[in-house]
Amino acid sequence: MSAAEFTEDTPSVEERRAAEALIIDVDGFEGPLDLLLTLSRTQKVDLRRISVLQLAEQYLAFVESARRLRIELAADYLVMAAWLAYLKSRLLLPPDPTEDGPSGEDLAAHLAFQLERLAAMREAAARLMARDRKGQDFFARGAPEAVARTRKTQYQANLLDLMQAYARLRTRDEFRPYAFERRDIFALEAALERLGALLPETPDWTALQRFLPEGWRGAPARKRSAMASTFAATLELAKQGQLELRQGDTFAPIHLRRKPGA
Amino acid sequence: MSADTDPSLFAAPPMAEQERMVEAMLFASAEPLRVSDLAARMPHGCDPAEALMHLRSRYAGRGVHLVRVGDGWAMRTAPDLGWLLQAERVETRKLSRAAIETLAIIAYHQPVTRAEIEEIRGVAVSRGTIDQLLDMEWIRLGRRRMTPGRPVTFVVTEGFLDHFGLESARDLPGLAELRAAGLLDSRPRPGQVAESDEEDESPRRGQSELFED
Amino acid sequence: MSADTDPSLFAAPPMAEQERMVEAMLFASAEPLRVSDLAARMPHGCDPAEALMHLRSRYAGRGVHLVRVGDGWAMRTAPDLGWLLQAERVETRKLSRAAIETLAIIAYHQPVTRAEIEEIRGVAVSRGTIDQLLDMEWIRLGRRRMTPGRPVTFVVTEGFLDHFGLESARDLPGLAELRAAGLLDSRPRPGQVAESDEEDESPRRGQSELFED
């Protein structure tokens, strides 16, 4: 096996440099299969005649040297390493007649197939992107004509819109209990009742804030809800002619009092 | 024409080729092109004015004409065929949120009654929304439900499947797939009112500031 | 021709006139039109398919061509004149390598599931990649695979064919060679039970089914 060039015994400077280049570039690989494909290129043979055993050794040497350099390898690189180590043992040992399952040759052939298929798809992708493309190399009519006197509205929606709408609905559904959390909501009815009770004792202008119930003046969410409901209640009572409202300026505090004579 | 070294003195392409060039440029351009525009894009020594004349006679009597527009040239439908394009003018508008949600519910739950749609949406479904979807022929009436009141149900149509590129409504991805595809947002924080935040495009900060200390 | 009252009893216009009509409609539309779209707008008794054949040969070798796009037909500028039309070029979104490979895998292996794409690439397909391709309307959902879990499949669209100047998915470059080399087969990993495709009435044949008619 010529994979000796990756063994740890006597790595030449160039070999170490080559190994490091690979490792430093590990982020550039899209996973173990991509790395294996790159390694297989060093064999300089048709992918169909590749030595999987040699490839397994190259990969294991790569993982080993990555460890030596304390490079963190993602789990899938290590899973592949374990699998290749197993494959290597299956390829090297004489077949055990008592053992079930695929032979080492079958596994190796499948790996070779995967590599060849990935390489073929990359090639196909490159050929596809190299084609003459609309808007780059050939063009549609620049000024499409639509000289109609009749107008028709066509509503547009695509599948993504549809799926998103449904997802949105269903997500909301799942969390309905939360959506109706009422602990921090001061209801308008409660505000009306409270304000109605306090009003007879409010002959003078009093700030709206003063009418917030105990326990609703601290936490911002609770305070906001109480303020909104109380304010809505003042509007309702003002409409009924029970109280008067006053605000000195925009955003100034709002004051209210019982309507004189009411 | 001499095959000199100066590129501008190279022989211009044959007139048939120049005609092709002018044809392609006029076709692809969104605006009418002047002779000078054409000349600026063509190789040296070309004569777009002559190519235009050839092209004009080539298109004479065809379904499209080469016409003069201001001081430029453009291709236009032959006036006698304008009637063919009348159905062309379609205004496309985005479907309203209520409509797309209603449509999604019908697609995923069909056959489904109006009450069930309202149950899922959590709000009443306006008649206009249903009418619009019926009108677009994306939904139709299904069989009546055999429950008290025998309510009508709604199902999606072939036209719907065609528009959305689906073979059947069963091809719609399920919730698990929607989630895997990242279309389901992650769980909102407890206590947060689910509806308010994502849906409201207009920031509510202005209002809430009023109540902040 | 009798000036009858029923318009459907008029004889169809002469073929030269039908050709003009088809020409006008195709020039007017930026999107491909199907024979049925054309027929729907033409008078009764017209044969747009034949008119298309005449039109196609009329435009052969010209600056603008009649091309087939899936089930539709469109006028497009001749690719050899692309250099003249730089002014019309549209900037396209740059696709990541993952997106390009995913697109190619979908095109060559369609209909294909997400798991199969991942099997071929050897890495997970990010949700953004599929979303982007869906959003560009280059891929769409195909029929669900009749295997456990009924996973959705992806196929390429007419928009994809149009963009890459393909008449059909059969014309993908190198498709026949890839197929002959067995590289488009779905080969189960040794020792893994083959997916129970066989029980399905529409077994998965991938691109190969395209060659069977």
CSV table of N, CA and C in Angstrom, one decimal, chain A residues 47 67 109 116 121 127 146 187 214:
chain,number,residue,atom,x,y,z
A,47,LEU,N,-12.2,7.3,-11.1
A,47,LEU,CA,-12.9,7.0,-9.8
A,47,LEU,C,-13.4,5.5,-9.8
A,67,ARG,N,-6.0,15.2,14.7
A,67,ARG,CA,-6.0,15.1,16.2
A,67,ARG,C,-4.7,15.5,16.8
A,109,ALA,N,-17.4,-1.1,-2.7
A,109,ALA,CA,-17.9,-0.8,-4.0
A,109,ALA,C,-19.0,0.3,-3.9
A,116,GLU,N,-18.2,8.5,-6.9
A,116,GLU,CA,-18.4,8.7,-8.3
A,116,GLU,C,-19.6,9.5,-8.6
A,121,MET,N,-22.3,14.5,-10.1
A,121,MET,CA,-23.3,15.5,-9.9
A,121,MET,C,-22.6,16.9,-9.8
A,127,ARG,N,-21.8,21.9,-15.5
A,127,ARG,CA,-22.2,22.0,-16.9
A,127,ARG,C,-23.5,22.8,-17.0
A,146,ALA,N,-49.1,44.2,-23.6
A,146,ALA,CA,-50.3,43.8,-23.1
A,146,ALA,C,-51.3,44.9,-23.3
A,187,ALA,N,-59.3,43.8,33.0
A,187,ALA,CA,-60.4,43.9,32.0
A,187,ALA,C,-61.1,45.2,32.1
A,214,GLU,N,-54.5,48.7,43.4
A,214,GLU,CA,-53.4,48.2,44.1
A,214,GLU,C,-52.9,47.0,43.3
